[in-house]
Amino acid sequence: MAVATDRLLMRLQRLRVKADGLLTTDVTVGYDYEHAPLSFKILCKKAMSVCIIDPLWRIVHLSAPELIRFLHEEDEEYTSLDAYWLKSLPKILHELQTVLISLDDSRNWGILDRHMWDQVNKDEQVKGMLDEIKHRLAAYFPVLIDEAPRINDVLEELKMVIDVMLILCCEFMDSNEEIFVFDDVSRRLLKCGFTQRQLELLSLAGRLPMKQNVDEKETVVGFEEDTIKLLERLTGFSKKLEVIPIVGMAGLGKTTLAKRLYRDPYVVYFFDIRAWSYVSQEYVKRDLLLGILSSIVEFTNRINSMSDEQLGEQIYRGLKGRKYLVVLDDIWDNRAWKELKIYFPDDRNGSRIVLTSRNIDLNLEATTHRLRLRTARESWRLLQTMVFENGKCPWRLYDVGKQISAKCYGLPLAISITAGLLRSRWTRAYWKEVAESSSNYIVRDPNQYMDTLALSYNHLPSHLRPCFLYLGVFPGDCDIPVHKLIRLWVAQGFIDQSASKSLEDVAEDYLMDLLGRSLVMVSKKGDDGQIKACHVHDLLRSLCVWKAKEEAFSPIEYRYGRVSSAISPVPAAEIENNMPPGMSSEHSTQHVNFVLCCPIELGECFQMGLPVEPDTYKFLRILDIESIFISLFPTDILNLVNLRYLAIKSEDGNPPTPISNLIRLQILIISSTNNIVLPTTTWDIKCLRHLYIKSGKTLIEDFSSEFIGILENLQTLSGVCPSPSCLSILTRTPNLRRLGFSGPLVSTSGVLEFPNIRSLDCLLTLKLSNTMKYHAPVKSCSPLMFPERLTRLTLSETYLEWNEIQTFGLLPNLEVLKLNVNACIGERWEASDIGFANLKLLKLQDLDIVKWEASSRQFPRLQRLVVRHCSMLQEIPAGIGEILTLELIEVSWCSELTARSATMIQKEQERNGNDFLKVFTSVHRDLYGKRKRPSYD
């Protein structure tokens, strides 16, 4: 049955010539197709049928049933498929496809050929053969029948049949994606992957696995009844303060359900204030108070320096007289509740407090809402929803898929993790392997479930395993900053070198892979929508610790421990800008003021001034004591020569000259109350990749240029003062990606001034923080001072005139522009025609702007607009809503007029059919003033 493309085309050409000879022609009229003889029409059918339809019919008739039977029955021998024509089946199909493409090309055929196809389209016998072909494949691919009425062309139907047959061939893959049965040529053709047409067919059939989108909303399948009951309790007629405990075993979905309630649009409207705080087993009271307070008032230096009692009083005052909803997630016993309940006033206005706990006996005077395991039907629905785009499993995987869901025994965490395994591979052989590997334990005790959780670990690629195990160094239920996690992975040597990517970029890919497998969860996002923090479920953290011990994974020996933030207060400058009341937990998470250090015992030694024995910690790679305040840079650190990551905070953070002893150091972070000077020996650390300085003023010691080589590994230099010695260092950093200047950035003539960094070809991120106030509005510098690849720019205290902003519009690749406190001054910003061609995020914060005029022309690709603490701004320009790419407008701590204008933009877009624009708004109020009801659109 071998098909030769050239031979088919030659045969078709001979038939076309013969058909042409059967027509009578007139030079003035041309071909008379309407009155063509019957012999012509028969020949037309023969030309197309014999060359295309007949071979395809024979292929489908002979091969499809065999292929489908073996796919369905999972016969592992393949012996009866050893037919010579089947071995080359993909090659034959590709040759037929080539013939069809040639016929479909208008350059290869004329009026005669089109008329020949018209005759084929009208022929009942041809239609019958096509219908038989489609029905042969319909049991495997029902979309063939569903789509047929939409296709009125035989040529298109034939293409679709060939695509389905090629998809069918691709199903023959084992767990290592090696293709059996077919010859080498056919293997090479199949390994090229699916075409766009085939992908569209797979999507229509629900055969594509769900995109590994870590931002998708958590599914609450099976909790519909619970959601209705709890919503009734939250928004019911009872006026007294009511406590609602949601209780169930670990992994049952308590937090997911609580988030669903917390984000419900009616709940957002119903309550004046909403606050969310994670408690966990090892909680710090101060952190809980700050977590709740962050959703009630704006943070100030005064609030951060308050005692616990004063913080509790502020919570009480902020909630007094208002209808509030507070969620305390993951309470282990009633001790935390007893410490906090005195701060929640009962004004008999319908306020509610939701607690989630795995402990049934909390001894609360409240009606407990107990969650159950999900039924077999609910589990199967949930698994399909998590794996397939349309929530429907194809028949070929249906039976084995139900086996897998049954072995999850109704535990949502198990279903989520299993879905992470199945998304990446969707061959029957792989699913059968997962089904056979799943634990048969009935889940009554979480410890019994560890073997099933271990399945997700056993299926991890080798390069991801150490990254996953290392998550066990963090306490349970804490938010892990993504940038820190990535640097820790790099410092531990877990990341494989790539020729085209940096180690940090590869590490980010690893994290996204773990997120896609549901082993890590997103807990916080930045203004640009990028993941800012993540966390690991308690059960998965236990798995990390268990597996690390089992495999003698040494990096987990030193773990992060909690230190009370009351002992070690965090400077106000380091507190992140918290979202105002009324924002969802996607935008506001627990206040990250619990402080961690690693290793905890070594941090306590430095805090108490005790000596450190170097031999005890000679293999230590990570020393993170930035959360513990000490007076001087500890000289004992210089003996820990294996350090890769060092983060400290002290009153005098000046590194001593022997800092170069740490020859393997890759990340250095220094927070200092006083100004510091970086010694010349700092640049002798050739492995240094990231240098962050957080101090009032950071100078670089003058040096002789011949003693400093090229710093090829340095990617980040942040918080340094611009100076001649700084410029000398920059000329030696060809791979620098992030740069931050902090110091006097305004010249005596009132022009923004810093070293020319045009030559930094790899620089992507630049932060300019000016420390010298000028007596008049500042002029911008030349755009030629910036490197062309720059994508992110942040300005603070630069006091630029608003019309000077157009300078940055000339940067061709700028995607993120953040104008923070006093970056620009003046009441009016009239965007120029230059605009920002590629800007995706614009952030305005702590500015005194009153009037802003702009349109979609100036920001044609803007995706996110964030406006915070601009209390004088009158409105968001209506033209912003006309930007086709706009996804989000966030207005917080601004005037009611500003918030209303953002909402009007959204409503106008909805009237125009744009339902994708999201708007988050809240209005400005002082600490004790009565706040207007926030809106959440």
Tab-separated table of N, CA and C in Angstrom, residues 790-793 811 813-817 838-842 862:
chain	number	residue	atom	x	y	z
A	790	LEU	N	16.978	48.051	28.311
A	790	LEU	CA	16.344	48.318	29.597
A	790	LEU	C	14.828	48.105	29.504
A	791	THR	N	14.286	47.269	30.418
A	791	THR	CA	12.851	46.968	30.390
A	791	THR	C	12.112	47.483	31.620
A	792	ARG	N	12.822	47.713	32.739
A	792	ARG	CA	12.162	48.124	33.984
A	792	ARG	C	12.894	49.332	34.571
A	793	LEU	N	12.122	50.369	34.908
A	793	LEU	CA	12.702	51.592	35.466
A	793	LEU	C	11.851	52.051	36.649
A	811	LEU	N	12.757	55.135	25.322
A	811	LEU	CA	13.456	53.872	25.543
A	811	LEU	C	12.677	52.773	24.829
A	813	ASN	N	12.515	49.509	24.639
A	813	ASN	CA	12.086	48.239	25.222
A	813	ASN	C	11.515	48.376	26.626
A	814	LEU	N	11.225	49.596	27.051
A	814	LEU	CA	10.726	49.808	28.406
A	814	LEU	C	9.328	49.206	28.560
A	815	GLU	N	9.183	48.296	29.522
A	815	GLU	CA	7.903	47.619	29.765
A	815	GLU	C	7.297	47.980	31.112
A	816	VAL	N	8.115	48.340	32.078
A	816	VAL	CA	7.636	48.645	33.430
A	816	VAL	C	8.185	49.990	33.860
A	817	LEU	N	7.303	50.906	34.246
A	817	LEU	CA	7.705	52.218	34.748
A	817	LEU	C	6.999	52.456	36.075
A	838	ASN	N	5.877	50.406	24.269
A	838	ASN	CA	5.862	49.013	24.721
A	838	ASN	C	5.598	48.872	26.213
A	839	LEU	N	5.161	49.933	26.863
A	839	LEU	CA	4.947	49.883	28.306
A	839	LEU	C	3.776	48.962	28.646
A	840	LYS	N	3.995	48.043	29.609
A	840	LYS	CA	2.963	47.103	30.048
A	840	LYS	C	2.446	47.428	31.442
A	841	LEU	N	3.298	47.990	32.291
A	841	LEU	CA	2.884	48.343	33.649
A	841	LEU	C	3.279	49.783	33.945
A	842	LEU	N	2.316	50.559	34.420
A	842	LEU	CA	2.571	51.916	34.886
A	842	LEU	C	2.086	52.016	36.326
A	862	LEU	N	-0.365	48.967	27.159
A	862	LEU	CA	-0.453	48.913	28.615
A	862	LEU	C	-1.379	47.777	29.064
